[in-house]
mmCIF file of C-alpha atoms and ligand atoms in Angstrom:
data_model
loop_
_atom_site.group_PDB
_atom_site.id
_atom_site.type_symbol
_atom_site.label_atom_id
_atom_site.label_comp_id
_atom_site.label_asym_id
_atom_site.label_seq_id
_atom_site.Cartn_x
_atom_site.Cartn_y
_atom_site.Cartn_z
ATOM 1 C CA MET A 1 9.153 -133.915 -49.657
ATOM 2 C CA LYS A 2 8.279 -130.628 -51.219
ATOM 3 C CA LYS A 3 5.592 -130.074 -48.632
ATOM 4 C CA SER A 4 7.830 -130.669 -45.626
ATOM 5 C CA ASN A 5 10.456 -128.412 -47.148
ATOM 6 C CA SER A 6 8.087 -125.506 -47.432
ATOM 7 C CA PHE A 7 6.794 -126.246 -43.960
ATOM 8 C CA CYS A 8 10.326 -125.924 -42.637
ATOM 9 C CA CYS A 9 10.729 -122.670 -44.459
ATOM 10 C CA TYR A 10 7.563 -121.416 -42.835
ATOM 11 C CA CYS A 11 8.879 -122.528 -39.433
ATOM 12 C CA LEU A 12 12.128 -120.684 -39.913
ATOM 13 C CA VAL A 13 10.358 -117.545 -40.996
ATOM 14 C CA MET A 14 8.104 -117.703 -37.940
ATOM 15 C CA ILE A 15 11.044 -118.315 -35.622
ATOM 16 C CA PHE A 16 12.884 -115.437 -37.204
ATOM 17 C CA PHE A 17 9.983 -113.036 -36.741
ATOM 18 C CA THR A 18 9.321 -114.165 -33.180
ATOM 19 C CA CYS A 19 12.942 -113.543 -32.232
ATOM 20 C CA PHE A 20 12.980 -110.273 -34.120
ATOM 21 C CA LEU A 21 9.842 -108.968 -32.407
ATOM 22 C CA ALA A 22 10.890 -110.151 -28.956
ATOM 23 C CA SER A 23 14.285 -108.513 -29.248
ATOM 24 C CA ARG A 24 13.001 -105.062 -30.091
ATOM 25 C CA SER A 25 11.077 -102.775 -27.796
ATOM 26 C CA GLN A 26 7.439 -103.695 -27.510
ATOM 27 C CA LEU A 27 6.216 -100.121 -27.321
ATOM 28 C CA THR A 28 4.093 -98.928 -30.259
ATOM 29 C CA SER A 29 2.633 -95.519 -31.006
ATOM 30 C CA ASP A 30 -0.863 -96.934 -31.659
ATOM 31 C CA PHE A 31 -0.991 -98.981 -28.448
ATOM 32 C CA TYR A 32 -4.267 -97.361 -27.255
ATOM 33 C CA LYS A 33 -5.880 -97.193 -30.701
ATOM 34 C CA THR A 34 -8.848 -99.342 -29.708
ATOM 35 C CA THR A 35 -8.719 -99.158 -25.901
ATOM 36 C CA CYS A 36 -8.425 -95.377 -25.492
ATOM 37 C CA PRO A 37 -8.545 -93.724 -28.909
ATOM 38 C CA ASN A 38 -8.670 -90.151 -27.558
ATOM 39 C CA VAL A 39 -5.847 -90.415 -25.055
ATOM 40 C CA LEU A 40 -3.510 -88.151 -27.047
ATOM 41 C CA SER A 41 -6.017 -85.325 -27.399
ATOM 42 C CA ILE A 42 -7.033 -85.585 -23.745
ATOM 43 C CA VAL A 43 -3.441 -85.269 -22.549
ATOM 44 C CA ARG A 44 -2.751 -82.460 -25.027
ATOM 45 C CA LYS A 45 -5.709 -80.465 -23.755
ATOM 46 C CA GLU A 46 -4.731 -80.853 -20.096
ATOM 47 C CA VAL A 47 -1.125 -79.853 -20.813
ATOM 48 C CA GLN A 48 -2.404 -76.842 -22.749
ATOM 49 C CA ASN A 49 -4.560 -75.829 -19.771
ATOM 50 C CA ALA A 50 -1.649 -76.182 -17.380
ATOM 51 C CA LEU A 51 0.612 -74.042 -19.589
ATOM 52 C CA LYS A 52 -2.055 -71.349 -19.771
ATOM 53 C CA THR A 53 -1.747 -71.018 -16.003
ATOM 54 C CA GLU A 54 2.021 -71.339 -15.865
ATOM 55 C CA MET A 55 4.331 -71.701 -18.853
ATOM 56 C CA ARG A 56 7.101 -73.146 -16.676
ATOM 57 C CA MET A 57 4.998 -76.288 -16.235
ATOM 58 C CA ALA A 58 6.243 -77.439 -19.668
ATOM 59 C CA ALA A 59 9.755 -77.629 -18.242
ATOM 60 C CA SER A 60 8.601 -79.330 -15.070
ATOM 61 C CA LEU A 61 6.691 -82.022 -16.991
ATOM 62 C CA LEU A 62 9.628 -82.659 -19.330
ATOM 63 C CA ARG A 63 11.917 -83.109 -16.352
ATOM 64 C CA LEU A 64 9.507 -85.520 -14.621
ATOM 65 C CA HIS A 65 9.697 -87.914 -17.584
ATOM 66 C CA PHE A 66 13.533 -87.725 -17.531
ATOM 67 C CA HIS A 67 13.707 -88.329 -13.780
ATOM 68 C CA ASP A 68 11.223 -91.185 -14.123
ATOM 69 C CA CYS A 69 13.088 -92.970 -16.917
ATOM 70 C CA PHE A 70 16.541 -92.825 -15.284
ATOM 71 C CA VAL A 71 15.318 -94.679 -12.184
ATOM 72 C CA ASN A 72 14.063 -98.259 -12.696
ATOM 73 C CA GLY A 73 13.112 -97.327 -16.262
ATOM 74 C CA CYS A 74 10.080 -95.341 -17.423
ATOM 75 C CA ASP A 75 7.628 -96.827 -14.932
ATOM 76 C CA ALA A 76 6.154 -93.758 -13.188
ATOM 77 C CA SER A 77 8.082 -94.683 -10.029
ATOM 78 C CA ILE A 78 8.808 -90.972 -9.479
ATOM 79 C CA LEU A 79 5.088 -90.327 -8.950
ATOM 80 C CA LEU A 80 4.728 -92.608 -5.921
ATOM 81 C CA ASP A 81 4.078 -90.823 -2.622
ATOM 82 C CA GLY A 82 5.564 -91.948 0.679
ATOM 83 C CA SER A 83 8.624 -91.091 2.707
ATOM 84 C CA ASP A 84 10.676 -93.721 0.857
ATOM 85 C CA GLY A 85 9.648 -92.167 -2.464
ATOM 86 C CA GLU A 86 11.957 -90.885 -5.174
ATOM 87 C CA LYS A 87 10.378 -87.469 -4.621
ATOM 88 C CA PHE A 88 12.492 -87.132 -1.503
ATOM 89 C CA ALA A 89 15.815 -88.098 -3.060
ATOM 90 C CA PRO A 90 18.151 -85.049 -3.223
ATOM 91 C CA PRO A 91 17.816 -84.498 -7.011
ATOM 92 C CA ASN A 92 14.020 -84.225 -6.608
ATOM 93 C CA LYS A 93 13.413 -82.838 -3.146
ATOM 94 C CA ASN A 94 12.053 -79.252 -3.235
ATOM 95 C CA SER A 95 12.744 -79.440 -6.939
ATOM 96 C CA ALA A 96 10.635 -81.894 -8.965
ATOM 97 C CA ARG A 97 7.219 -80.397 -9.620
ATOM 98 C CA GLY A 98 4.099 -80.935 -11.715
ATOM 99 C CA PHE A 99 2.598 -83.802 -9.706
ATOM 100 C CA GLU A 100 -0.805 -82.079 -9.393
ATOM 101 C CA VAL A 101 -0.910 -81.555 -13.161
ATOM 102 C CA VAL A 102 -0.194 -85.255 -13.707
ATOM 103 C CA ASP A 103 -3.088 -86.030 -11.314
ATOM 104 C CA ARG A 104 -5.399 -83.859 -13.394
ATOM 105 C CA ILE A 105 -4.311 -85.481 -16.659
ATOM 106 C CA LYS A 106 -4.745 -88.941 -15.149
ATOM 107 C CA SER A 107 -8.243 -88.186 -13.888
ATOM 108 C CA SER A 108 -9.338 -86.864 -17.310
ATOM 109 C CA VAL A 109 -7.905 -89.949 -18.979
ATOM 110 C CA GLU A 110 -9.590 -92.224 -16.417
ATOM 111 C CA SER A 111 -12.976 -90.589 -17.088
ATOM 112 C CA ALA A 112 -12.641 -91.473 -20.764
ATOM 113 C CA CYS A 113 -11.116 -94.937 -20.431
ATOM 114 C CA SER A 114 -10.828 -96.311 -16.938
ATOM 115 C CA GLY A 115 -7.928 -98.542 -15.959
ATOM 116 C CA VAL A 116 -6.304 -98.574 -19.386
ATOM 117 C CA VAL A 117 -3.584 -95.923 -19.712
ATOM 118 C CA SER A 118 -0.471 -96.094 -17.536
ATOM 119 C CA CYS A 119 0.930 -93.149 -15.610
ATOM 120 C CA ALA A 120 4.299 -93.863 -17.252
ATOM 121 C CA ASP A 121 2.764 -93.324 -20.706
ATOM 122 C CA ILE A 122 1.034 -90.159 -19.493
ATOM 123 C CA LEU A 123 4.443 -88.772 -18.467
ATOM 124 C CA ALA A 124 5.894 -89.615 -21.891
ATOM 125 C CA ILE A 125 3.016 -87.975 -23.784
ATOM 126 C CA ALA A 126 2.969 -84.920 -21.500
ATOM 127 C CA ALA A 127 6.718 -84.435 -22.015
ATOM 128 C CA ARG A 128 6.307 -84.548 -25.797
ATOM 129 C CA ASP A 129 3.372 -82.106 -25.677
ATOM 130 C CA SER A 130 5.281 -79.767 -23.380
ATOM 131 C CA VAL A 131 8.173 -79.570 -25.815
ATOM 132 C CA LEU A 132 5.896 -79.058 -28.809
ATOM 133 C CA LEU A 133 3.771 -76.392 -27.089
ATOM 134 C CA SER A 134 6.978 -74.541 -26.160
ATOM 135 C CA GLY A 135 7.940 -74.292 -29.822
ATOM 136 C CA GLY A 136 10.066 -77.433 -29.993
ATOM 137 C CA PRO A 137 9.953 -80.518 -32.207
ATOM 138 C CA THR A 138 7.338 -83.225 -32.086
ATOM 139 C CA TRP A 139 7.568 -86.980 -32.437
ATOM 140 C CA ARG A 140 5.312 -90.025 -32.275
ATOM 141 C CA VAL A 141 5.477 -91.322 -28.720
ATOM 142 C CA PRO A 142 5.950 -95.090 -28.411
ATOM 143 C CA LEU A 143 3.365 -96.337 -25.880
ATOM 144 C CA GLY A 144 2.494 -99.425 -23.886
ATOM 145 C CA ARG A 145 4.555 -98.880 -20.736
ATOM 146 C CA ARG A 146 3.100 -100.177 -17.497
ATOM 147 C CA ASP A 147 3.508 -98.739 -14.015
ATOM 148 C CA GLY A 148 6.045 -100.018 -11.524
ATOM 149 C CA LEU A 149 5.170 -101.397 -8.109
ATOM 150 C CA VAL A 150 8.054 -99.823 -6.175
ATOM 151 C CA ALA A 151 9.855 -96.529 -5.809
ATOM 152 C CA ASN A 152 13.650 -96.548 -5.647
ATOM 153 C CA GLN A 153 14.907 -93.641 -3.572
ATOM 154 C CA SER A 154 18.549 -94.733 -3.560
ATOM 155 C CA GLY A 155 18.298 -95.394 -7.287
ATOM 156 C CA ALA A 156 17.220 -91.761 -7.743
ATOM 157 C CA THR A 157 19.975 -90.477 -5.451
ATOM 158 C CA ASP A 158 22.690 -92.440 -7.246
ATOM 159 C CA GLY A 159 21.363 -92.659 -10.791
ATOM 160 C CA LEU A 160 20.335 -89.084 -11.574
ATOM 161 C CA PRO A 161 23.095 -86.733 -12.692
ATOM 162 C CA SER A 162 24.169 -83.900 -10.410
ATOM 163 C CA PRO A 163 24.867 -80.359 -11.650
ATOM 164 C CA ILE A 164 28.248 -80.323 -9.953
ATOM 165 C CA GLU A 165 29.661 -83.631 -11.067
ATOM 166 C CA ALA A 166 32.356 -84.284 -13.653
ATOM 167 C CA LEU A 167 31.394 -84.772 -17.282
ATOM 168 C CA ASP A 168 32.780 -88.318 -17.421
ATOM 169 C CA LYS A 169 30.542 -89.231 -14.459
ATOM 170 C CA ILE A 170 27.513 -87.754 -16.204
ATOM 171 C CA ILE A 171 28.369 -89.629 -19.394
ATOM 172 C CA THR A 172 28.625 -92.851 -17.358
ATOM 173 C CA LYS A 173 25.194 -92.289 -15.796
ATOM 174 C CA PHE A 174 23.697 -91.906 -19.265
ATOM 175 C CA ALA A 175 25.610 -94.953 -20.530
ATOM 176 C CA ASN A 176 24.217 -96.958 -17.597
ATOM 177 C CA VAL A 177 20.734 -96.520 -19.074
ATOM 178 C CA GLY A 178 21.840 -97.073 -22.670
ATOM 179 C CA LEU A 179 22.264 -93.434 -23.736
ATOM 180 C CA ASN A 180 25.393 -92.153 -25.490
ATOM 181 C CA VAL A 181 27.268 -88.853 -25.686
ATOM 182 C CA THR A 182 24.994 -87.497 -28.423
ATOM 183 C CA ASP A 183 22.054 -88.112 -26.074
ATOM 184 C CA VAL A 184 23.881 -86.350 -23.213
ATOM 185 C CA VAL A 185 24.346 -83.218 -25.304
ATOM 186 C CA SER A 186 21.008 -83.160 -27.145
ATOM 187 C CA LEU A 187 18.982 -83.920 -24.000
ATOM 188 C CA SER A 188 20.908 -81.316 -22.003
ATOM 189 C CA GLY A 189 19.240 -78.987 -24.495
ATOM 190 C CA GLY A 190 16.097 -79.582 -22.389
ATOM 191 C CA HIS A 191 17.606 -76.750 -20.346
ATOM 192 C CA THR A 192 16.387 -74.360 -23.045
ATOM 193 C CA ILE A 193 13.245 -74.077 -20.893
ATOM 194 C CA GLY A 194 12.623 -73.890 -17.166
ATOM 195 C CA GLN A 195 14.364 -72.623 -14.090
ATOM 196 C CA ALA A 196 16.955 -73.624 -11.554
ATOM 197 C CA ARG A 197 17.350 -72.736 -7.887
ATOM 198 C CA CYS A 198 20.378 -70.685 -6.874
ATOM 199 C CA ILE A 199 21.572 -73.555 -4.728
ATOM 200 C CA THR A 200 22.121 -75.686 -7.865
ATOM 201 C CA PHE A 201 24.756 -73.317 -9.323
ATOM 202 C CA SER A 202 25.950 -71.256 -6.320
ATOM 203 C CA ASN A 203 29.231 -73.197 -6.515
ATOM 204 C CA ARG A 204 30.023 -71.101 -9.610
ATOM 205 C CA LEU A 205 29.377 -67.689 -8.022
ATOM 206 C CA SER A 206 31.991 -67.610 -5.319
ATOM 207 C CA PRO A 207 34.741 -67.850 -6.102
ATOM 208 C CA PRO A 208 33.623 -66.700 -9.563
ATOM 209 C CA ASP A 209 33.908 -69.432 -12.179
ATOM 210 C CA SER A 210 36.140 -68.083 -14.941
ATOM 211 C CA THR A 211 34.125 -69.950 -17.583
ATOM 212 C CA MET A 212 31.112 -67.678 -16.890
ATOM 213 C CA GLU A 213 30.727 -64.429 -18.811
ATOM 214 C CA THR A 214 31.185 -61.521 -16.410
ATOM 215 C CA SER A 215 27.926 -59.568 -16.811
ATOM 216 C CA MET A 216 25.955 -62.763 -16.303
ATOM 217 C CA MET A 217 28.096 -63.436 -13.239
ATOM 218 C CA SER A 218 27.155 -60.116 -11.644
ATOM 219 C CA ASP A 219 23.460 -60.573 -12.524
ATOM 220 C CA LEU A 220 23.453 -63.959 -10.840
ATOM 221 C CA GLN A 221 25.336 -62.695 -7.802
ATOM 222 C CA THR A 222 22.523 -60.147 -7.417
ATOM 223 C CA SER A 223 19.750 -62.719 -7.949
ATOM 224 C CA CYS A 224 21.420 -65.175 -5.600
ATOM 225 C CA PRO A 225 22.886 -63.278 -2.634
ATOM 226 C CA SER A 226 25.182 -65.494 -0.618
ATOM 227 C CA ASN A 227 23.132 -64.968 2.546
ATOM 228 C CA SER A 228 19.856 -66.182 0.947
ATOM 229 C CA ASP A 229 18.448 -69.686 1.335
ATOM 230 C CA GLY A 230 19.216 -70.787 -2.223
ATOM 231 C CA ASN A 231 15.553 -71.175 -3.152
ATOM 232 C CA ASN A 232 15.387 -68.221 -5.564
ATOM 233 C CA THR A 233 15.162 -69.389 -9.153
ATOM 234 C CA VAL A 234 16.564 -68.062 -12.411
ATOM 235 C CA ALA A 235 16.138 -69.057 -16.050
ATOM 236 C CA LEU A 236 18.209 -71.983 -17.291
ATOM 237 C CA ASP A 237 18.224 -70.228 -20.680
ATOM 238 C CA ARG A 238 18.319 -66.513 -19.917
ATOM 239 C CA ASN A 239 18.027 -65.787 -23.624
ATOM 240 C CA SER A 240 14.474 -67.125 -23.992
ATOM 241 C CA ILE A 241 13.143 -68.724 -20.839
ATOM 242 C CA ASP A 242 9.966 -70.359 -22.167
ATOM 243 C CA ALA A 243 10.906 -71.048 -25.791
ATOM 244 C CA PHE A 244 12.189 -74.436 -26.864
ATOM 245 C CA ASP A 245 14.969 -73.270 -29.197
ATOM 246 C CA ASN A 246 18.743 -73.670 -29.597
ATOM 247 C CA HIS A 247 19.643 -70.632 -27.485
ATOM 248 C CA TYR A 248 20.834 -72.966 -24.737
ATOM 249 C CA PHE A 249 23.688 -74.011 -27.041
ATOM 250 C CA GLN A 250 24.384 -70.433 -28.165
ATOM 251 C CA ASN A 251 24.651 -69.570 -24.469
ATOM 252 C CA LEU A 252 27.258 -72.301 -23.940
ATOM 253 C CA VAL A 253 29.333 -71.019 -26.856
ATOM 254 C CA ASN A 254 29.106 -67.537 -25.280
ATOM 255 C CA SER A 255 30.057 -68.710 -21.757
ATOM 256 C CA LYS A 256 26.492 -68.146 -20.564
ATOM 257 C CA GLY A 257 25.534 -71.627 -19.443
ATOM 258 C CA LEU A 258 23.907 -71.667 -16.005
ATOM 259 C CA LEU A 259 24.829 -74.955 -14.356
ATOM 260 C CA SER A 260 28.337 -76.300 -14.161
ATOM 261 C CA SER A 261 27.014 -79.458 -15.880
ATOM 262 C CA ASP A 262 25.868 -77.253 -18.780
ATOM 263 C CA GLN A 263 29.018 -75.224 -19.360
ATOM 264 C CA ILE A 264 31.412 -78.192 -19.021
ATOM 265 C CA LEU A 265 29.963 -79.644 -22.238
ATOM 266 C CA PHE A 266 31.826 -76.883 -24.051
ATOM 267 C CA SER A 267 34.340 -74.969 -21.935
ATOM 268 C CA SER A 268 36.119 -77.131 -19.440
ATOM 269 C CA ASP A 269 39.135 -79.405 -19.742
ATOM 270 C CA GLU A 270 36.598 -82.190 -19.366
ATOM 271 C CA ALA A 271 34.706 -81.228 -22.527
ATOM 272 C CA THR A 272 35.426 -83.808 -25.206
ATOM 273 C CA THR A 273 35.871 -83.244 -28.910
ATOM 274 C CA THR A 274 32.451 -84.808 -29.373
ATOM 275 C CA THR A 275 30.588 -82.690 -26.806
ATOM 276 C CA LYS A 276 32.246 -79.488 -28.048
ATOM 277 C CA SER A 277 31.488 -80.144 -31.683
ATOM 278 C CA LEU A 278 27.875 -81.118 -30.937
ATOM 279 C CA VAL A 279 27.346 -77.931 -28.906
ATOM 280 C CA GLN A 280 28.865 -75.934 -31.745
ATOM 281 C CA SER A 281 26.659 -77.632 -34.362
ATOM 282 C CA TYR A 282 23.450 -77.284 -32.352
ATOM 283 C CA SER A 283 24.208 -73.614 -31.675
ATOM 284 C CA THR A 284 24.166 -72.857 -35.393
ATOM 285 C CA ASN A 285 21.746 -75.531 -36.609
ATOM 286 C CA SER A 286 18.464 -75.501 -34.748
ATOM 287 C CA ASP A 287 16.932 -78.159 -37.014
ATOM 288 C CA LEU A 288 19.738 -80.578 -36.225
ATOM 289 C CA PHE A 289 19.268 -79.985 -32.489
ATOM 290 C CA LYS A 290 15.527 -80.531 -32.725
ATOM 291 C CA ALA A 291 15.882 -83.724 -34.767
ATOM 292 C CA ASP A 292 18.524 -85.145 -32.416
ATOM 293 C CA PHE A 293 16.516 -84.111 -29.359
ATOM 294 C CA ALA A 294 13.423 -85.931 -30.628
ATOM 295 C CA ASN A 295 15.486 -89.023 -31.410
ATOM 296 C CA SER A 296 17.089 -88.989 -27.956
ATOM 297 C CA MET A 297 13.720 -88.491 -26.234
ATOM 298 C CA ILE A 298 12.425 -91.642 -27.924
ATOM 299 C CA LYS A 299 15.553 -93.502 -26.779
ATOM 300 C CA MET A 300 15.131 -92.193 -23.234
ATOM 301 C CA GLY A 301 11.448 -93.153 -23.263
ATOM 302 C CA ASN A 302 12.484 -96.698 -24.133
ATOM 303 C CA ILE A 303 14.561 -97.260 -21.010
ATOM 304 C CA SER A 304 13.497 -100.601 -19.470
ATOM 305 C CA PRO A 305 9.734 -100.270 -19.906
ATOM 306 C CA LEU A 306 7.481 -102.729 -18.128
ATOM 307 C CA THR A 307 5.305 -104.418 -20.738
ATOM 308 C CA GLY A 308 2.986 -107.398 -21.103
ATOM 309 C CA SER A 309 1.840 -108.458 -17.650
ATOM 310 C CA SER A 310 4.695 -106.817 -15.686
ATOM 311 C CA GLY A 311 3.714 -104.023 -13.342
ATOM 312 C CA GLU A 312 0.185 -102.669 -13.482
ATOM 313 C CA ILE A 313 -1.994 -99.805 -14.696
ATOM 314 C CA ARG A 314 -2.231 -97.610 -11.627
ATOM 315 C CA LYS A 315 -5.632 -96.112 -10.767
ATOM 316 C CA ASN A 316 -4.004 -93.244 -8.931
ATOM 317 C CA CYS A 317 -0.527 -92.256 -10.077
ATOM 318 C CA ARG A 318 0.594 -91.618 -6.486
ATOM 319 C CA VAL A 319 -0.063 -95.119 -5.078
ATOM 320 C CA VAL A 320 0.169 -98.705 -6.282
ATOM 321 C CA ASN A 321 -3.199 -100.449 -6.636
ATOM 322 C CA SER A 322 -4.240 -102.372 -3.535
HETATM 323 C C1 LIG B 401 22.887 -83.832 -18.118
HETATM 324 C C2 LIG B 401 22.616 -83.923 -16.841
HETATM 325 C C3 LIG B 401 21.618 -83.053 -16.160
HETATM 326 C C4 LIG B 401 21.811 -82.389 -14.998
HETATM 327 C C5 LIG B 401 23.061 -82.426 -14.127
HETATM 328 C C6 LIG B 401 20.617 -81.650 -14.721
HETATM 329 C C7 LIG B 401 20.423 -80.854 -13.604
HETATM 330 C C8 LIG B 401 19.349 -80.008 -13.412
HETATM 331 C C9 LIG B 401 19.199 -79.117 -12.298
HETATM 332 C C10 LIG B 401 20.187 -78.984 -11.134
HETATM 333 C C11 LIG B 401 18.059 -78.424 -12.479
HETATM 334 C C12 LIG B 401 17.473 -77.365 -11.528
HETATM 335 C C13 LIG B 401 16.760 -78.077 -10.406
HETATM 336 C C14 LIG B 401 16.372 -77.191 -9.237
HETATM 337 O O1 LIG B 401 16.303 -75.962 -9.383
HETATM 338 O O2 LIG B 401 16.106 -77.747 -8.173
HETATM 339 C C15 LIG B 401 17.454 -78.890 -13.693
HETATM 340 C C16 LIG B 401 16.272 -78.418 -14.218
HETATM 341 C C17 LIG B 401 15.712 -78.898 -15.366
HETATM 342 N N1 LIG B 401 16.164 -79.972 -16.106
HETATM 343 FE FE1 LIG B 401 17.940 -80.880 -15.957
HETATM 344 N N2 LIG B 401 19.712 -81.855 -15.710
HETATM 345 C C18 LIG B 401 20.279 -82.718 -16.610
HETATM 346 C C19 LIG B 401 19.666 -83.232 -17.738
HETATM 347 C C20 LIG B 401 18.382 -82.955 -18.113
HETATM 348 C C21 LIG B 401 17.652 -83.663 -19.127
HETATM 349 C C22 LIG B 401 18.172 -84.888 -19.876
HETATM 350 C C23 LIG B 401 16.435 -83.065 -19.236
HETATM 351 C C24 LIG B 401 15.289 -83.400 -20.143
HETATM 352 C C25 LIG B 401 15.435 -83.789 -21.387
HETATM 353 C C26 LIG B 401 16.407 -81.984 -18.283
HETATM 354 C C27 LIG B 401 15.374 -81.102 -18.131
HETATM 355 C C28 LIG B 401 15.322 -80.120 -17.162
HETATM 356 C C29 LIG B 401 14.299 -79.099 -17.125
HETATM 357 C C30 LIG B 401 13.229 -78.890 -18.171
HETATM 358 C C31 LIG B 401 14.532 -78.336 -15.985
HETATM 359 C C32 LIG B 401 13.686 -77.148 -15.455
HETATM 360 C C33 LIG B 401 12.559 -77.711 -14.602
HETATM 361 C C34 LIG B 401 11.593 -76.669 -14.062
HETATM 362 O O3 LIG B 401 11.690 -75.479 -14.365
HETATM 363 O O4 LIG B 401 10.715 -77.083 -13.278
HETATM 364 N N3 LIG B 401 17.586 -81.965 -17.608
HETATM 365 N N4 LIG B 401 18.272 -79.865 -14.241
HETATM 366 C C1 LIG B 402 17.273 -99.350 -7.391
HETATM 367 O O1 LIG B 402 18.191 -98.854 -8.330
HETATM 368 C C2 LIG B 402 19.463 -99.468 -8.253
HETATM 369 C C3 LIG B 402 20.389 -98.710 -9.173
HETATM 370 O O2 LIG B 402 19.845 -98.583 -10.426
HETATM 371 C C4 LIG B 402 19.312 -100.940 -8.614
HETATM 372 O O3 LIG B 402 20.561 -101.589 -8.584
HETATM 373 C C5 LIG B 402 18.351 -101.591 -7.642
HETATM 374 O O4 LIG B 402 18.110 -102.938 -8.019
HETATM 375 C C6 LIG B 402 17.037 -100.849 -7.608
HETATM 376 N N1 LIG B 402 16.196 -101.357 -6.512
HETATM 377 C C7 LIG B 402 14.912 -101.635 -6.680
HETATM 378 C C8 LIG B 402 14.178 -102.078 -5.450
HETATM 379 O O5 LIG B 402 14.326 -101.572 -7.732
HETATM 380 C C1 LIG B 403 24.435 -92.220 -30.363
HETATM 381 O O1 LIG B 403 23.418 -93.029 -30.862
HETATM 382 C C2 LIG B 403 22.790 -92.532 -32.036
HETATM 383 C C3 LIG B 403 21.696 -93.510 -32.403
HETATM 384 O O2 LIG B 403 20.661 -93.393 -31.477
HETATM 385 C C4 LIG B 403 23.803 -92.373 -33.149
HETATM 386 O O3 LIG B 403 23.186 -91.813 -34.290
HETATM 387 C C5 LIG B 403 24.922 -91.474 -32.673
HETATM 388 O O4 LIG B 403 25.906 -91.373 -33.659
HETATM 389 C C6 LIG B 403 25.532 -92.012 -31.403
HETATM 390 N N1 LIG B 403 26.507 -91.043 -30.904
HETATM 391 C C7 LIG B 403 27.725 -91.379 -30.523
HETATM 392 C C8 LIG B 403 28.613 -90.274 -30.041
HETATM 393 O O5 LIG B 403 28.133 -92.527 -30.553
HETATM 394 C C1 LIG B 404 13.587 -73.971 0.413
HETATM 395 O O1 LIG B 404 12.168 -74.097 0.431
HETATM 396 C C2 LIG B 404 11.718 -75.319 0.979
HETATM 397 C C3 LIG B 404 10.212 -75.365 0.870
HETATM 398 O O2 LIG B 404 9.815 -75.160 -0.435
HETATM 399 C C4 LIG B 404 12.141 -75.435 2.412
HETATM 400 O O3 LIG B 404 11.719 -76.660 2.955
HETATM 401 C C5 LIG B 404 13.668 -75.377 2.475
HETATM 402 O O4 LIG B 404 14.098 -75.407 3.790
HETATM 403 C C6 LIG B 404 14.153 -74.109 1.783
HETATM 404 N N1 LIG B 404 15.595 -74.187 1.688
HETATM 405 C C7 LIG B 404 16.400 -73.581 2.512
HETATM 406 C C8 LIG B 404 17.867 -73.806 2.288
HETATM 407 O O5 LIG B 404 15.990 -72.859 3.393
#
């Protein structure tokens, strides 16, 4: 009697733990501990090399991870070549960059441990390193994602936020992948580094958007003449283009956000009490921004990962294995 009782207890405990483990994300930060122990230092070194050549690459790599995760989850689908690729969806076309750097990272990782590390994990690590090497926060990157077998061009077209859409639409797109309003605001702080093409904010220049500070308005009208092709770029954070700091939020408080989707977090009728107060807090409390950003990056990196035997470990990040 006693024996069967304790056996039942054991059963229940096992069932409990099985359910508990299955219900939480299966990514772990030591996933490659035995199979590719140096993966983190290899990626770090390649990102460092890339930033030595061009500091903007930090921004481009951060954005690749975001654009990957929002479409079919973090599965490296954005890296797939081909005319039906996500690369050619409007949010990415002539815009997403850094693919050659990802190729270089992948080939270094493959030389050390062939066929083990996914391209999706490489994007997640490279994004973290890019933020850290730009002066931002760091965090332990959950790993164990596998690579998807398909690109989803329409998913990229419909699922990625646009710089000219309404705030409630942007919030819905984040909610669709399990991210909340805090994530919208903290992750928008990614715009503390990198550049944007004139075409992505020209809607604000004529007629002049009254929520833009006037000297910035005339600077931008000079940088982005209305007869140009819209391919010129300017800093997303004109205060400190390459530094991962809270100036992006100070800019918003001072009517110096670049994109419409930036400034509406604070200035428009659409701005909510929550978005306004978060912008205000981050603008004065850099540590809070950095902590929330790191937390939101981990959440974003957890969007629908392929694990176990789903997907594959691509040999070449641009094509599915044959
Ligand atoms: C909230 C909705 C968002 C919208 C509407 C948006 C829109 C944009 C646009 C229009 C650009 C310029 C693209 C171009 O010039 O072609 C851009 C650049 C960028 N975005 Fe976002 N973005 C959003 C959220 C995010 C998030 C969540 C991150 C990352 C955490 C991010 C990181 C970046 C970075 C780093 C760049 C500069 C890339 C470079 O210089 O290569 N953005 N974004
Ligand atoms: C593409 O993305 C859309 C929107 O997220 C989704 O409904 C659809 O199932 C995806 N298609 C593929 C082939 O993954
Ligand atoms: C969003 O989720 C985080 C947990 O990841 C939580 O701390 C935060 O309060 C939530 N924000 C809102 C506005 O619900
Ligand atoms: C911007 O440059 C790309 C090539 O990088 C070119 O294909 C595109 O036509 C240019 N845009 C415009 C509006 O001319």
